[in-house]
Structures are given as structure tokens and as C-alpha cells.
mmCIF file of N, CA and C in Angstrom:
data_model
loop_
_atom_site.group_PDB
_atom_site.id
_atom_site.type_symbol
_atom_site.label_atom_id
_atom_site.label_comp_id
_atom_site.label_asym_id
_atom_site.label_seq_id
_atom_site.Cartn_x
_atom_site.Cartn_y
_atom_site.Cartn_z
ATOM 1 N N UNK A 1 49.662 -44.045 9.937
ATOM 2 C CA UNK A 1 50.985 -43.700 9.466
ATOM 3 C C UNK A 1 50.927 -42.533 8.487
ATOM 4 N N UNK A 2 52.072 -42.078 8.097
ATOM 5 C CA UNK A 2 52.155 -40.988 7.125
ATOM 6 C C UNK A 2 52.015 -41.532 5.712
ATOM 7 N N UNK A 3 51.319 -40.813 4.864
ATOM 8 C CA UNK A 3 51.161 -41.268 3.472
ATOM 9 C C UNK A 3 52.417 -40.978 2.657
ATOM 10 N N UNK A 4 53.232 -41.996 2.454
ATOM 11 C CA UNK A 4 54.470 -41.863 1.711
ATOM 12 C C UNK A 4 54.513 -42.933 0.635
ATOM 13 N N UNK A 5 54.797 -42.529 -0.600
ATOM 14 C CA UNK A 5 54.920 -43.491 -1.692
ATOM 15 C C UNK A 5 56.048 -44.465 -1.384
ATOM 16 N N UNK A 6 56.022 -45.648 -1.965
ATOM 17 C CA UNK A 6 57.058 -46.632 -1.697
ATOM 18 C C UNK A 6 58.329 -46.409 -2.529
ATOM 19 N N UNK A 7 58.216 -45.648 -3.617
ATOM 20 C CA UNK A 7 59.391 -45.328 -4.457
ATOM 21 C C UNK A 7 59.257 -43.879 -4.975
ATOM 22 N N UNK A 8 60.399 -43.323 -5.298
ATOM 23 C CA UNK A 8 60.383 -42.002 -5.942
ATOM 24 C C UNK A 8 59.821 -42.150 -7.335
ATOM 25 N N UNK A 9 59.319 -41.062 -7.944
ATOM 26 C CA UNK A 9 58.714 -41.167 -9.277
ATOM 27 C C UNK A 9 59.609 -41.823 -10.325
ATOM 28 N N UNK A 10 60.920 -41.584 -10.306
ATOM 29 C CA UNK A 10 61.811 -42.221 -11.259
ATOM 30 C C UNK A 10 62.216 -43.636 -10.885
ATOM 31 N N UNK A 11 61.844 -44.075 -9.693
ATOM 32 C CA UNK A 11 62.174 -45.432 -9.240
ATOM 33 C C UNK A 11 63.600 -45.595 -8.739
ATOM 34 N N UNK A 12 64.322 -44.494 -8.556
ATOM 35 C CA UNK A 12 65.714 -44.587 -8.154
ATOM 36 C C UNK A 12 65.904 -44.846 -6.660
ATOM 37 N N UNK A 13 64.902 -44.464 -5.861
ATOM 38 C CA UNK A 13 64.991 -44.601 -4.415
ATOM 39 C C UNK A 13 63.725 -45.249 -3.851
ATOM 40 N N UNK A 14 63.915 -46.111 -2.842
ATOM 41 C CA UNK A 14 62.806 -46.687 -2.079
ATOM 42 C C UNK A 14 62.602 -45.813 -0.856
ATOM 43 N N UNK A 15 61.358 -45.481 -0.564
ATOM 44 C CA UNK A 15 61.047 -44.600 0.559
ATOM 45 C C UNK A 15 60.465 -45.389 1.736
ATOM 46 N N UNK A 16 60.813 -44.955 2.917
ATOM 47 C CA UNK A 16 60.231 -45.570 4.105
ATOM 48 C C UNK A 16 60.146 -44.537 5.224
ATOM 49 N N UNK A 17 59.174 -44.746 6.096
ATOM 50 C CA UNK A 17 59.032 -43.932 7.304
ATOM 51 C C UNK A 17 59.638 -44.739 8.420
ATOM 52 N N UNK A 18 60.723 -44.223 9.011
ATOM 53 C CA UNK A 18 61.420 -45.012 10.040
ATOM 54 C C UNK A 18 61.020 -44.561 11.453
ATOM 55 N N UNK A 19 60.341 -43.433 11.532
ATOM 56 C CA UNK A 19 59.866 -42.928 12.829
ATOM 57 C C UNK A 19 58.633 -42.076 12.561
ATOM 58 N N UNK A 20 57.574 -42.336 13.263
ATOM 59 C CA UNK A 20 56.375 -41.489 13.124
ATOM 60 C C UNK A 20 55.566 -41.590 14.393
ATOM 61 N N UNK A 21 55.369 -40.440 15.026
ATOM 62 C CA UNK A 21 54.485 -40.362 16.178
ATOM 63 C C UNK A 21 53.810 -38.999 16.147
ATOM 64 N N UNK A 22 53.119 -38.621 17.206
ATOM 65 C CA UNK A 22 52.355 -37.389 17.204
ATOM 66 C C UNK A 22 53.222 -36.142 17.042
ATOM 67 N N UNK A 23 54.508 -36.244 17.408
ATOM 68 C CA UNK A 23 55.352 -35.051 17.391
ATOM 69 C C UNK A 23 56.513 -35.109 16.384
ATOM 70 N N UNK A 24 56.759 -36.250 15.795
ATOM 71 C CA UNK A 24 57.949 -36.320 14.930
ATOM 72 C C UNK A 24 57.784 -37.387 13.853
ATOM 73 N N UNK A 25 58.633 -37.256 12.829
ATOM 74 C CA UNK A 25 58.708 -38.271 11.791
ATOM 75 C C UNK A 25 60.113 -38.240 11.169
ATOM 76 N N UNK A 26 60.455 -39.297 10.512
ATOM 77 C CA UNK A 26 61.706 -39.384 9.754
ATOM 78 C C UNK A 26 61.415 -40.213 8.518
ATOM 79 N N UNK A 27 61.701 -39.657 7.359
ATOM 80 C CA UNK A 27 61.504 -40.357 6.088
ATOM 81 C C UNK A 27 62.867 -40.596 5.481
ATOM 82 N N UNK A 28 63.095 -41.844 5.031
ATOM 83 C CA UNK A 28 64.378 -42.243 4.490
ATOM 84 C C UNK A 28 64.202 -42.716 3.061
ATOM 85 N N UNK A 29 65.100 -42.257 2.182
ATOM 86 C CA UNK A 29 65.144 -42.702 0.800
ATOM 87 C C UNK A 29 66.441 -43.494 0.619
ATOM 88 N N UNK A 30 66.320 -44.742 0.220
ATOM 89 C CA UNK A 30 67.469 -45.639 0.043
ATOM 90 C C UNK A 30 67.580 -45.998 -1.444
ATOM 91 N N UNK A 31 68.797 -45.915 -1.982
ATOM 92 C CA UNK A 31 69.000 -46.208 -3.401
ATOM 93 C C UNK A 31 68.384 -47.574 -3.757
ATOM 94 N N UNK A 32 67.609 -47.576 -4.838
ATOM 95 C CA UNK A 32 66.933 -48.794 -5.257
ATOM 96 C C UNK A 32 67.309 -49.210 -6.672
ATOM 97 N N UNK A 33 68.160 -48.429 -7.312
ATOM 98 C CA UNK A 33 68.584 -48.795 -8.664
ATOM 99 C C UNK A 33 70.006 -48.319 -8.886
ATOM 100 N N UNK A 34 70.658 -48.877 -9.892
ATOM 101 C CA UNK A 34 72.039 -48.515 -10.191
ATOM 102 C C UNK A 34 72.133 -47.100 -10.714
ATOM 103 N N UNK A 35 71.031 -46.521 -11.157
ATOM 104 C CA UNK A 35 71.056 -45.161 -11.663
ATOM 105 C C UNK A 35 70.997 -44.115 -10.551
ATOM 106 N N UNK A 36 70.794 -44.538 -9.327
ATOM 107 C CA UNK A 36 70.830 -43.604 -8.194
ATOM 108 C C UNK A 36 72.268 -43.115 -8.015
ATOM 109 N N UNK A 37 72.402 -41.912 -7.540
ATOM 110 C CA UNK A 37 73.729 -41.300 -7.329
ATOM 111 C C UNK A 37 74.514 -42.139 -6.294
ATOM 112 N N UNK A 38 75.695 -42.660 -6.644
ATOM 113 C CA UNK A 38 76.444 -43.499 -5.696
ATOM 114 C C UNK A 38 76.921 -42.734 -4.466
ATOM 115 N N UNK A 39 76.998 -41.425 -4.544
ATOM 116 C CA UNK A 39 77.396 -40.641 -3.377
ATOM 117 C C UNK A 39 76.204 -40.285 -2.483
ATOM 118 N N UNK A 40 75.017 -40.570 -2.959
ATOM 119 C CA UNK A 40 73.785 -40.252 -2.209
ATOM 120 C C UNK A 40 72.946 -41.508 -2.067
ATOM 121 N N UNK A 41 73.474 -42.511 -1.397
ATOM 122 C CA UNK A 41 72.788 -43.799 -1.288
ATOM 123 C C UNK A 41 71.651 -43.784 -0.301
ATOM 124 N N UNK A 42 71.782 -43.022 0.775
ATOM 125 C CA UNK A 42 70.707 -42.935 1.778
ATOM 126 C C UNK A 42 70.504 -41.460 2.117
ATOM 127 N N UNK A 43 69.284 -40.999 1.905
ATOM 128 C CA UNK A 43 68.933 -39.613 2.237
ATOM 129 C C UNK A 43 67.800 -39.671 3.256
ATOM 130 N N UNK A 44 67.792 -38.703 4.194
ATOM 131 C CA UNK A 44 66.730 -38.680 5.196
ATOM 132 C C UNK A 44 66.373 -37.245 5.529
ATOM 133 N N UNK A 45 65.121 -37.093 5.971
ATOM 134 C CA UNK A 45 64.641 -35.791 6.444
ATOM 135 C C UNK A 45 63.671 -36.032 7.606
ATOM 136 N N UNK A 46 63.700 -35.122 8.580
ATOM 137 C CA UNK A 46 62.805 -35.282 9.710
ATOM 138 C C UNK A 46 61.842 -34.086 9.804
ATOM 139 N N UNK A 47 61.017 -34.092 10.846
ATOM 140 C CA UNK A 47 59.966 -33.083 10.985
ATOM 141 C C UNK A 47 60.521 -31.651 11.150
ATOM 142 N N UNK A 48 61.743 -31.541 11.594
ATOM 143 C CA UNK A 48 62.339 -30.203 11.774
ATOM 144 C C UNK A 48 63.018 -29.691 10.505
ATOM 145 N N UNK A 49 63.054 -30.544 9.473
ATOM 146 C CA UNK A 49 63.727 -30.184 8.233
ATOM 147 C C UNK A 49 65.190 -30.607 8.225
ATOM 148 N N UNK A 50 65.662 -31.272 9.282
ATOM 149 C CA UNK A 50 67.045 -31.742 9.336
ATOM 150 C C UNK A 50 67.260 -32.797 8.253
ATOM 151 N N UNK A 51 68.250 -32.586 7.432
ATOM 152 C CA UNK A 51 68.535 -33.501 6.311
ATOM 153 C C UNK A 51 69.882 -34.148 6.504
ATOM 154 N N UNK A 52 69.951 -35.421 6.124
ATOM 155 C CA UNK A 52 71.222 -36.148 6.166
ATOM 156 C C UNK A 52 71.353 -36.964 4.900
ATOM 157 N N UNK A 53 72.586 -37.346 4.578
ATOM 158 C CA UNK A 53 72.851 -38.211 3.437
ATOM 159 C C UNK A 53 74.146 -38.958 3.684
ATOM 160 N N UNK A 54 74.213 -40.181 3.182
ATOM 161 C CA UNK A 54 75.440 -40.969 3.264
ATOM 162 C C UNK A 54 75.680 -41.690 1.939
ATOM 163 N N UNK A 55 76.953 -42.016 1.682
ATOM 164 C CA UNK A 55 77.290 -42.795 0.512
ATOM 165 C C UNK A 55 77.256 -44.270 0.855
ATOM 166 N N UNK A 56 77.669 -45.116 -0.087
ATOM 167 C CA UNK A 56 77.600 -46.563 0.101
ATOM 168 C C UNK A 56 78.483 -47.057 1.257
ATOM 169 N N UNK A 57 79.524 -46.301 1.624
ATOM 170 C CA UNK A 57 80.403 -46.680 2.732
ATOM 171 C C UNK A 57 79.908 -46.115 4.052
ATOM 172 N N UNK A 58 78.878 -45.302 4.010
ATOM 173 C CA UNK A 58 78.347 -44.716 5.228
ATOM 174 C C UNK A 58 78.948 -43.362 5.568
ATOM 175 N N UNK A 59 79.776 -42.798 4.654
ATOM 176 C CA UNK A 59 80.365 -41.479 4.878
ATOM 177 C C UNK A 59 79.320 -40.386 4.690
ATOM 178 N N UNK A 60 79.422 -39.339 5.488
ATOM 179 C CA UNK A 60 78.498 -38.222 5.437
ATOM 180 C C UNK A 60 78.656 -37.447 4.111
ATOM 181 N N UNK A 61 77.603 -37.396 3.318
ATOM 182 C CA UNK A 61 77.611 -36.648 2.043
ATOM 183 C C UNK A 61 76.447 -35.643 2.000
ATOM 184 N N UNK A 62 75.999 -35.209 3.172
ATOM 185 C CA UNK A 62 74.839 -34.324 3.241
ATOM 186 C C UNK A 62 75.015 -33.081 2.412
ATOM 187 N N UNK A 63 76.152 -32.416 2.525
ATOM 188 C CA UNK A 63 76.372 -31.179 1.775
ATOM 189 C C UNK A 63 76.291 -31.347 0.279
ATOM 190 N N UNK A 64 76.722 -32.476 -0.218
ATOM 191 C CA UNK A 64 76.705 -32.712 -1.655
ATOM 192 C C UNK A 64 75.318 -33.134 -2.154
ATOM 193 N N UNK A 65 74.649 -33.920 -1.363
ATOM 194 C CA UNK A 65 73.376 -34.535 -1.831
ATOM 195 C C UNK A 65 72.159 -33.648 -1.627
ATOM 196 N N UNK A 66 72.179 -32.775 -0.658
ATOM 197 C CA UNK A 66 71.049 -31.901 -0.430
ATOM 198 C C UNK A 66 71.396 -30.532 -0.904
#
């Protein structure tokens, strides 16, 4: 697997690899504390650099969070 820490240095987000194979990966950061930005609850990035973000309701907040 890919070497990814389980939390961000400040502890605000939990990190996970949701897809990893020879050609691709996707790393997801999910809010793990109340101090995480409520509009940026889930952030993700893939091997191509494509970034996404959603708030607690699942609304797209990519432009604000990245």
C-alpha cells in the first residue's frame, strides 16, 4: 500500500487510501475533530491531481476548500 499517515499533523483530519493499484490512487481526508473546517469535511486527491471536497451535507465545496 501507499505510505500515508493515519491523521494530519494537527489531528483535524483522518487520512485513508480508498483506491490504490499500479496505475492509480485516491487519498481521502475526513474531518476527525470539531476544529476541522465545517465546509471542508471530506477532501480527496487522486493520482492525476484531481481534487474534491464536500461539506457535512455532501455539497460540493471543492473551490472553497482547495
